[in-house]
Amino acid sequence: MITVLIPAHNEAAGITSTLQSLKDQTLSPGRVIVVADNCTDATEQLALAQGAEVVPTAGNVDKKAGALNFVLSRLLPDAAPEDLILIQDADSQLSPDFIERAVAHLQADSRLGAVGGVFSGGSGGGFVGHLQRNEYARYARDVKRLKGKCLVVTGTAALFRARTLRDVVAARLDGSLPPGNGHGGVYDTSVLTEDNELSFALLTLHYRIKSPADCTLVTEVMPSWRELWAQRLRWKRGAVENCVQYGWTRVTRPYWGRQALAVVGVLVTLAYFGTVAFALGTGAGLHIQPFWLAVTGVFVIERVVTVRLRGWKYMLAAATMYELVIDLFLQVVHAKAYADAALNNKKAW
Amino acid sequence: MYDNPAAPAAAGLGSGTLAMTGAGDLFWFALAAFALVALGMAVKRIVPVRGGKS
């Protein structure tokens, strides 16, 4: 039995195509449940029109994680251990064989705790949308090269066994995992990135996680710089706080390493541009260095090669390094996220 | 989730220049060391891998 859960808060714009992609699956789910969380638009009506079950949340103030806990607390007690639960975003469309392939991966490995998807960016968003599609294409290439090894099974789509989620609940209640919502909820409602936290939870319980290259989906891109800022600030701060929450463990060591590298990256960028501004301001001038020019050449090649999934026109454009716009933008987001986490500024998402 | 730690170095070195500010050798060694780490990561991302399918 495969049950799909789709948490939805005012998702009228995309819910129909999301549900249509589930109807087109080569392996059909037994139940599709849209968890309507404080919807004030036509999400519920549109979901019902597509034949989905709609479960409205009752008094949920914990957003997506709270909505999922609400419905999982009803589903899990009656589920068979090997029943499967697919949790996916309301703005993501699965490729037609997603479920069939994800099930095959789970069945091939009893310690595989979750199978996620490799996503590409949907249309729209102008230039900032274009930059995100390139970014997602690079991510897909990375995951493919790593044979599905991933840092996080993202909330865009992930398939779990019921017994795995029950293990998480039990571990939260017995204290071997962070308490989550404090009442045995699968998802931690106290964090900004509940998918990242659940990935940590599964790895802590000695499960494996995977995003195989053959499980693909399309997800929406942020349509403006402002929304991208908010999304990435949440992701970045959430990731930092998840590391702090779990501390220094065999699971979190590589994640801490990436955080440290990112901090140094922000400092290097600041230092570099600071010195360039200083040199230009004082008339000391800039000096072309052949060695560093060659190093820069390698970075140009990296930008070109890694966007290959999108085709030669995109590769050609990448050689101009115009994507430095989003690289620098994300550096500023990282700096803000670290500052907010360090100063414990108010969280908003 | 999609961090590319090579990007900041690419951003910093995009012009292939170094600003002579009198900040001292240690500063430049530190900057260069990070750039070389990022360079190694960039090369790793460029080279093909065997059997790219999962």
XYZ file of C-alpha atoms in Angstrom:
403
model
C 0.000 0.000 0.000
C 1.409 3.361 -1.026
C -0.014 6.536 0.464
C 0.926 9.974 -0.791
C 0.802 12.937 1.581
C 0.848 16.449 0.159
C 0.975 19.267 2.702
C -0.632 22.300 1.089
C -1.053 25.882 2.212
C -2.759 27.935 -0.495
C -1.400 25.902 -3.380
C -4.209 26.499 -5.859
C -1.731 27.516 -8.544
C 0.032 24.167 -8.720
C -2.007 21.491 -6.948
C -3.847 20.313 -10.076
C -0.679 19.573 -12.056
C 0.895 17.977 -8.970
C -2.066 15.610 -8.619
C -2.106 14.982 -12.363
C 1.515 13.819 -12.182
C 0.430 11.282 -9.554
C -2.338 9.991 -11.840
C 0.268 9.464 -14.559
C 2.454 7.190 -12.401
C 3.357 3.777 -13.779
C 2.846 2.457 -10.241
C -0.249 4.110 -8.835
C -0.511 5.010 -5.150
C -3.421 3.550 -3.222
C -4.298 6.830 -1.495
C -3.506 10.456 -2.212
C -4.140 12.792 0.708
C -3.864 16.545 0.442
C -3.294 17.959 3.911
C -4.981 21.335 3.617
C -3.263 23.574 6.140
C -5.119 26.838 6.797
C -5.993 27.231 3.117
C -7.950 30.316 2.132
C -7.859 29.736 -1.608
C -9.319 27.011 -3.842
C -6.738 24.336 -2.956
C -9.278 22.016 -1.312
C -11.838 22.239 -4.125
C -9.198 21.703 -6.794
C -7.779 18.694 -4.945
C -11.238 17.158 -4.548
C -11.904 17.745 -8.231
C -8.811 15.665 -9.008
C -10.115 12.805 -6.867
C -7.730 13.292 -3.929
C -8.748 12.950 -0.294
C -8.555 16.240 1.551
C -7.755 16.367 5.257
C -7.884 19.866 6.715
C -5.619 20.441 9.709
C -7.197 21.457 12.991
C -5.551 24.340 14.829
C -2.103 23.727 13.366
C 0.361 26.560 13.962
C 3.472 24.580 13.062
C 3.238 24.968 9.293
C 4.322 22.107 7.036
C 5.906 19.966 9.764
C 2.847 20.366 11.970
C 0.482 19.519 9.124
C 2.427 16.333 8.338
C 2.596 15.287 11.991
C -1.152 15.800 12.239
C -1.953 13.337 9.465
C 0.911 10.900 10.180
C -0.274 10.517 13.768
C -3.521 9.106 12.328
C -1.952 7.016 9.572
C 1.007 5.331 11.221
C -0.767 3.414 14.017
C -2.866 1.496 11.466
C -0.195 1.026 8.812
C 1.582 -2.266 8.118
C 5.361 -2.063 8.646
C 6.149 -2.347 4.939
C 3.482 0.108 3.821
C 5.009 3.034 1.979
C 4.429 6.725 2.500
C 5.429 9.275 -0.100
C 5.613 12.823 1.190
C 5.865 15.491 -1.454
C 5.497 19.214 -1.926
C 2.350 20.582 -3.516
C 4.382 22.444 -6.122
C 6.393 19.472 -7.396
C 5.518 17.185 -10.287
C 6.975 13.686 -10.256
C 8.244 12.004 -13.401
C 5.839 9.190 -14.451
C 8.055 6.372 -13.158
C 9.139 8.110 -9.942
C 7.167 5.913 -7.550
C 7.979 2.674 -9.388
C 11.708 3.412 -9.295
C 11.725 4.712 -5.736
C 9.920 1.572 -4.538
C 12.475 -0.597 -6.333
C 15.324 1.230 -4.566
C 13.665 0.785 -1.163
C 12.981 -2.887 -1.781
C 16.582 -3.487 -2.796
C 17.973 -2.219 0.525
C 16.274 -2.921 3.851
C 18.345 -0.254 5.648
C 17.474 2.446 3.154
C 15.424 4.840 5.247
C 14.309 7.249 2.571
C 14.458 7.689 -1.169
C 14.376 11.276 -2.365
C 14.159 12.853 -5.764
C 16.543 14.680 -8.038
C 14.784 17.828 -9.104
C 14.973 20.271 -11.929
C 13.585 23.799 -11.817
C 10.199 24.640 -13.314
C 9.650 27.434 -15.777
C 9.293 31.134 -15.021
C 11.071 33.541 -12.727
C 12.969 35.419 -15.438
C 16.696 35.768 -14.812
C 16.602 34.627 -11.193
C 14.572 31.589 -12.252
C 17.133 30.838 -14.946
C 19.964 30.979 -12.407
C 18.140 28.526 -10.140
C 17.538 26.103 -13.031
C 21.269 26.113 -13.719
C 21.941 25.578 -10.025
C 19.537 22.634 -9.855
C 21.062 21.112 -12.995
C 24.468 21.218 -11.316
C 23.034 19.640 -8.182
C 21.488 16.851 -10.294
C 24.873 16.236 -11.923
C 26.589 16.078 -8.538
C 24.089 13.587 -7.125
C 24.282 11.441 -10.243
C 28.077 11.348 -10.063
C 27.834 10.347 -6.402
C 25.471 7.487 -7.342
C 22.578 8.950 -5.398
C 24.545 9.825 -2.287
C 23.016 12.993 -0.906
C 23.279 15.225 2.127
C 19.555 15.628 2.610
C 16.448 13.845 1.399
C 14.612 17.011 0.518
C 10.974 17.728 1.179
C 10.231 18.037 -2.531
C 9.504 14.280 -2.567
C 10.609 11.406 -0.357
C 9.427 7.822 0.034
C 9.568 6.078 3.434
C 8.480 2.786 4.920
C 5.941 3.069 7.718
C 8.257 1.111 10.035
C 11.051 3.618 9.441
C 8.860 6.530 10.469
C 7.675 4.560 13.493
C 11.309 4.036 14.472
C 11.787 7.796 14.335
C 8.738 8.337 16.546
C 9.959 5.752 19.075
C 13.449 7.265 19.139
C 12.056 10.743 19.718
C 10.000 9.456 22.639
C 12.845 7.484 24.241
C 15.293 10.358 23.924
C 17.732 8.844 21.454
C 16.705 11.552 18.970
C 15.774 15.191 19.602
C 12.159 15.284 20.836
C 10.730 16.875 17.697
C 7.369 18.312 18.639
C 7.632 16.714 22.069
C 4.692 14.386 21.477
C 6.174 11.725 19.211
C 5.670 13.578 15.958
C 7.746 12.354 13.020
C 8.765 15.891 12.050
C 10.512 18.357 14.309
C 8.320 21.435 14.438
C 10.953 23.540 16.193
C 13.348 23.767 13.244
C 13.399 25.721 9.996
C 14.403 22.757 7.833
C 12.404 19.746 8.911
C 13.618 17.658 5.965
C 17.246 18.229 6.931
C 16.459 17.287 10.546
C 14.654 14.110 9.483
C 17.654 13.161 7.345
C 19.898 13.576 10.406
C 17.406 11.505 12.433
C 17.462 8.644 9.917
C 21.249 8.654 9.669
C 21.516 8.706 13.474
C 19.321 5.592 13.547
C 21.780 3.942 11.112
C 19.517 4.163 8.094
C 20.881 5.185 4.729
C 19.388 7.945 2.564
C 19.557 8.266 -1.189
C 18.448 10.480 -4.084
C 18.840 8.201 -7.111
C 19.359 9.795 -10.507
C 16.381 7.904 -11.942
C 13.897 9.429 -9.469
C 13.296 12.816 -11.010
C 10.787 15.584 -10.522
C 10.200 19.205 -11.390
C 9.805 21.774 -8.647
C 9.013 25.461 -8.748
C 11.748 28.069 -8.640
C 11.543 31.234 -6.590
C 10.167 33.904 -8.906
C 12.026 36.885 -7.419
C 15.269 37.751 -5.658
C 13.284 38.644 -2.554
C 11.673 35.200 -2.364
C 14.948 33.478 -3.145
C 16.533 35.441 -0.304
C 13.845 34.265 2.130
C 14.057 30.640 0.964
C 17.824 30.407 1.134
C 18.048 32.244 4.426
C 15.686 29.647 5.871
C 17.613 26.737 4.347
C 20.981 28.030 5.468
C 20.008 28.997 8.975
C 18.043 25.777 9.354
C 21.064 23.714 8.305
C 23.327 25.505 10.775
C 20.836 25.059 13.597
C 20.322 21.376 12.762
C 24.078 20.890 13.170
C 24.015 22.690 16.532
C 20.962 20.652 17.589
C 22.725 17.313 16.913
C 26.165 18.447 18.007
C 29.400 16.820 16.859
C 28.544 13.217 15.915
C 29.614 10.660 13.329
C 26.582 11.816 11.305
C 27.114 15.558 11.530
C 30.902 15.717 11.054
C 30.755 16.123 7.246
C 27.958 18.671 7.596
C 30.044 20.690 10.062
C 32.906 20.485 7.589
C 30.762 22.001 4.870
C 29.593 24.734 7.239
C 33.187 25.567 8.125
C 34.131 25.693 4.453
C 31.184 27.958 3.713
C 32.143 30.328 6.556
C 35.691 30.549 5.258
C 34.303 31.107 1.762
C 32.268 34.075 2.965
C 35.292 35.533 4.764
C 37.527 35.042 1.727
C 35.022 36.763 -0.534
C 34.728 39.677 1.880
C 38.501 39.909 2.269
C 39.128 39.738 -1.452
C 36.640 42.396 -2.435
C 37.722 44.519 0.499
C 41.292 44.544 -0.724
C 40.246 45.220 -4.311
C 38.173 48.189 -3.153
C 41.094 49.371 -1.004
C 43.550 49.089 -3.882
C 41.281 50.921 -6.283
C 40.439 53.554 -3.685
C 44.052 54.307 -2.816
C 45.329 54.132 -6.398
C 47.617 51.186 -5.573
C 46.209 49.426 -8.619
C 45.490 45.837 -9.552
C 48.124 43.560 -10.993
C 47.333 40.725 -13.375
C 48.994 37.526 -12.175
C 49.388 34.765 -14.785
C 49.150 32.030 -12.151
C 45.872 33.342 -10.758
C 44.585 33.925 -14.254
C 45.142 30.204 -14.898
C 43.382 29.329 -11.655
C 40.458 31.472 -12.753
C 40.466 29.549 -16.043
C 39.843 26.308 -14.137
C 36.862 27.857 -12.392
C 35.502 28.938 -15.777
C 35.832 25.371 -17.072
C 34.078 24.093 -13.955
C 31.136 26.409 -14.556
C 30.898 25.300 -18.200
C 31.244 21.547 -17.674
C 28.913 21.283 -14.702
C 25.931 22.832 -16.495
C 26.138 20.256 -19.309
C 22.690 18.804 -18.507
C 21.129 22.003 -19.832
C 22.797 21.944 -23.243
C 25.555 23.684 -25.159
C 23.980 27.148 -25.243
C 23.943 27.252 -21.464
C 27.494 25.944 -21.361
C 28.624 28.682 -23.699
C 26.913 31.344 -21.625
C 28.407 29.942 -18.403
C 31.896 30.683 -19.738
C 31.215 34.396 -19.240
C 30.887 33.743 -15.474
C 27.675 35.783 -15.386
C 26.438 33.411 -12.662
C 28.741 35.143 -10.203
C 25.650 37.253 -9.540
C 23.937 34.385 -7.715
C 27.190 33.133 -6.166
C 27.764 36.494 -4.531
C 24.091 36.811 -3.626
C 24.265 33.458 -1.832
C 27.432 34.535 -0.042
C 25.529 37.473 1.421
C 22.650 35.150 2.382
C 25.110 32.815 4.118
C 26.666 35.689 6.039
C 23.221 36.882 7.148
C 22.178 33.355 8.170
C 25.302 32.860 10.267
C 24.834 36.253 11.901
C 21.162 35.537 12.631
C 21.970 32.122 14.085
C 24.804 33.519 16.213
C 22.714 36.419 17.486
C 19.588 34.254 17.778
C 17.543 36.754 15.777
C 13.853 36.073 15.334
C 13.105 33.245 12.899
C 10.597 33.929 10.162
C 9.489 31.618 7.378
C 21.748 22.101 0.195
C 23.271 23.157 -3.050
C 26.329 24.920 -1.749
C 29.249 25.014 -4.072
C 32.218 25.952 -1.929
C 34.262 26.583 -5.081
C 32.057 29.512 -5.981
C 33.434 32.069 -3.523
C 36.942 31.514 -4.755
C 35.719 31.827 -8.317
C 34.039 35.047 -7.283
C 37.124 36.311 -5.551
C 39.485 35.419 -8.343
C 37.162 36.181 -11.213
C 39.337 38.967 -12.468
C 42.588 37.074 -12.163
C 44.018 39.943 -10.193
C 45.397 40.531 -6.770
C 45.104 43.831 -5.005
C 48.358 45.006 -3.457
C 47.255 46.553 -0.197
C 50.271 45.909 1.933
C 48.195 43.509 4.029
C 51.163 41.218 4.369
C 52.252 37.805 3.166
C 50.278 35.880 5.744
C 47.033 37.361 4.472
C 47.836 36.403 0.903
C 48.974 32.932 1.870
C 45.667 32.369 3.641
C 43.705 33.639 0.660
C 45.774 31.587 -1.761
C 45.450 28.460 0.376
C 41.678 28.650 0.282
C 41.722 29.373 -3.435
C 43.821 26.272 -4.010
C 41.472 24.130 -1.919
C 38.578 25.446 -3.999
C 40.632 24.790 -7.127
C 41.030 21.149 -6.130
C 37.293 20.851 -5.586
C 36.611 22.467 -8.950
C 38.946 20.005 -10.701
C 37.201 17.147 -8.913
C 33.885 18.364 -10.257
C 35.240 18.652 -13.776
C 36.802 15.222 -14.220
C 34.471 12.475 -15.455
C 33.471 9.663 -13.106
C 33.017 6.051 -14.055
C 29.416 4.799 -14.233
C 27.452 7.950 -13.454
C 24.180 6.073 -12.953
C 22.827 5.163 -9.555
